[in-house]
Amino acid sequence: QVQLVESGGGLVQAGGSLRLSCAASGRTFSMYAMGWFRQAPGKEREFVAAISWSGTITSYADSVKGRFTFSRDNAKNLVYLQMNSLKPEDTAVYYCAAVRTFDSGRTYYTTADAYNNWGQGTQVTVSS
């Protein structure tokens, strides 16, 4: 297993940027596919972005494509979600998630039930 801790959330005005971080500990970070999910008030948890364990393959929800960037630094046991051009509808609690994988480094997962390790979440609030 791996422990995940998100940080970087906060209050930002529409059009602004935030960078979320997720730190992993307890196990070698390599071989974990990672995801970012968010849950807004009154809505189900939704997929935001995913990345393969190698970092070579990423996938984004249509709602954030072109605005958010998912990256990872396996040597530092960190993943990042750079969020630009933020909109009020981006307001949510953001969670990072991880699942151990043994693929060649090109597999990613876009559904919450694929992950078995979750961070505690960090609040992102975008005001207009």
Short mmCIF file of C-alpha atoms in Angstrom, two decimals:
data_model
loop_
_atom_site.label_atom_id
_atom_site.label_comp_id
_atom_site.label_asym_id
_atom_site.label_seq_id
_atom_site.Cartn_x
_atom_site.Cartn_y
_atom_site.Cartn_z
CA GLN A 1 0.00 0.00 0.00
CA VAL A 2 0.90 3.65 -0.34
CA GLN A 3 -0.13 6.70 1.64
CA LEU A 4 -1.23 9.79 -0.28
CA VAL A 5 -1.44 13.38 0.93
CA GLU A 6 -2.80 16.18 -1.26
CA SER A 7 -1.92 19.83 -0.87
CA GLY A 8 -2.19 23.08 -2.76
CA GLY A 9 -5.91 23.70 -2.67
CA GLY A 10 -7.41 27.01 -1.74
CA LEU A 11 -9.48 29.94 -2.89
CA VAL A 12 -8.78 31.49 -6.26
CA GLN A 13 -10.61 33.86 -8.57
CA ALA A 14 -12.00 32.71 -11.89
CA GLY A 15 -9.30 32.70 -14.53
CA GLY A 16 -6.58 32.04 -12.00
CA SER A 17 -4.36 29.04 -11.45
CA LEU A 18 -3.58 26.52 -8.75
CA ARG A 19 -1.15 23.65 -8.58
CA LEU A 20 -2.15 20.64 -6.55
CA SER A 21 0.42 18.19 -5.27
CA CYS A 22 0.06 14.65 -4.05
CA ALA A 23 2.89 13.12 -2.06
CA ALA A 24 3.24 9.36 -1.79
CA SER A 25 5.02 7.50 0.97
CA GLY A 26 5.46 4.01 2.30
CA ARG A 27 6.37 2.31 -0.93
CA THR A 28 8.28 2.77 -4.13
CA PHE A 29 6.25 5.19 -6.22
CA SER A 30 7.01 3.54 -9.50
CA MET A 31 4.45 1.05 -10.78
CA TYR A 32 1.47 3.05 -9.46
CA ALA A 33 -0.98 4.39 -11.95
CA MET A 34 -2.44 7.63 -10.58
CA GLY A 35 -5.65 9.56 -10.91
CA TRP A 36 -7.20 12.85 -9.87
CA PHE A 37 -10.90 12.95 -9.07
CA ARG A 38 -13.14 15.66 -7.73
CA GLN A 39 -16.47 15.90 -5.99
CA ALA A 40 -18.52 19.07 -6.03
CA PRO A 41 -21.47 19.78 -3.73
CA GLY A 42 -24.51 17.85 -4.87
CA LYS A 43 -22.60 15.91 -7.51
CA GLU A 44 -21.04 12.48 -7.77
CA ARG A 45 -17.31 12.02 -7.68
CA GLU A 46 -16.02 12.52 -11.19
CA PHE A 47 -12.89 11.72 -13.10
CA VAL A 48 -10.49 14.58 -13.74
CA ALA A 49 -7.24 13.13 -15.02
CA ALA A 50 -5.19 9.95 -15.08
CA ILE A 51 -1.58 9.08 -15.69
CA SER A 52 0.26 5.82 -16.27
CA TRP A 53 2.98 4.78 -13.87
CA SER A 54 5.68 5.80 -16.30
CA GLY A 55 4.13 9.23 -16.83
CA THR A 56 4.17 8.76 -20.58
CA ILE A 57 0.39 8.46 -21.00
CA THR A 58 -2.21 10.88 -19.66
CA SER A 59 -5.95 11.19 -20.01
CA TYR A 60 -8.26 14.09 -19.13
CA ALA A 61 -11.94 14.67 -18.71
CA ASP A 62 -13.40 16.79 -21.48
CA SER A 63 -14.33 19.46 -18.95
CA VAL A 64 -10.69 20.12 -18.04
CA LYS A 65 -8.85 19.24 -21.23
CA GLY A 66 -6.60 22.05 -22.32
CA ARG A 67 -6.70 23.70 -18.90
CA PHE A 68 -5.32 21.06 -16.53
CA THR A 69 -2.04 19.18 -16.77
CA PHE A 70 -1.19 16.00 -14.89
CA SER A 71 2.48 15.25 -14.31
CA ARG A 72 4.58 13.10 -12.04
CA ASP A 73 8.07 12.94 -10.65
CA ASN A 74 8.67 9.37 -9.62
CA ALA A 75 12.08 10.17 -8.16
CA LYS A 76 10.41 12.56 -5.69
CA ASN A 77 7.28 10.45 -5.13
CA LEU A 78 5.11 13.36 -6.25
CA VAL A 79 2.35 13.95 -8.74
CA TYR A 80 0.96 17.34 -9.71
CA LEU A 81 -2.19 18.76 -11.17
CA GLN A 82 -1.60 22.15 -12.72
CA MET A 83 -4.94 23.92 -13.07
CA ASN A 84 -5.16 27.00 -15.26
CA SER A 85 -8.05 29.16 -16.40
CA LEU A 86 -10.09 28.02 -13.45
CA LYS A 87 -13.86 28.32 -13.54
CA PRO A 88 -16.41 28.39 -10.72
CA GLU A 89 -17.60 24.97 -11.84
CA ASP A 90 -14.16 23.60 -10.96
CA THR A 91 -15.00 24.12 -7.29
CA ALA A 92 -14.77 20.75 -5.57
CA VAL A 93 -12.78 18.59 -3.22
CA TYR A 94 -9.95 17.10 -5.24
CA TYR A 95 -8.61 13.64 -4.47
CA CYS A 96 -5.58 11.81 -5.73
CA ALA A 97 -5.71 8.06 -6.08
CA ALA A 98 -3.26 5.27 -6.80
CA VAL A 99 -3.34 1.65 -7.83
CA ARG A 100 -0.48 -0.77 -8.14
CA THR A 101 0.04 -1.99 -11.66
CA PHE A 102 2.42 -4.30 -13.45
CA ASP A 103 1.90 -3.18 -17.00
CA SER A 104 4.51 -1.76 -19.33
CA GLY A 105 3.83 1.81 -18.20
CA ARG A 106 1.12 2.85 -20.62
CA THR A 107 -2.06 1.88 -18.76
CA TYR A 108 -4.29 4.41 -17.02
CA TYR A 109 -7.67 4.24 -15.26
CA THR A 110 -10.55 6.69 -15.45
CA THR A 111 -13.02 5.16 -12.98
CA ALA A 112 -12.85 5.51 -9.22
CA ASP A 113 -13.42 1.83 -8.60
CA ALA A 114 -10.11 1.02 -10.26
CA TYR A 115 -8.15 2.63 -7.41
CA ASN A 116 -7.51 1.25 -3.95
CA ASN A 117 -5.46 4.05 -2.40
CA TRP A 118 -6.89 7.52 -1.82
CA GLY A 119 -5.74 10.76 -0.32
CA GLN A 120 -7.81 12.80 2.10
CA GLY A 121 -8.71 15.45 -0.45
CA THR A 122 -8.01 19.14 -0.77
CA GLN A 123 -10.62 21.85 -1.27
CA VAL A 124 -10.50 24.02 -4.37
CA THR A 125 -12.86 26.99 -4.46
CA VAL A 126 -13.10 29.23 -7.51
CA SER A 127 -14.93 32.51 -7.10
CA SER A 128 -16.38 34.68 -9.83
#
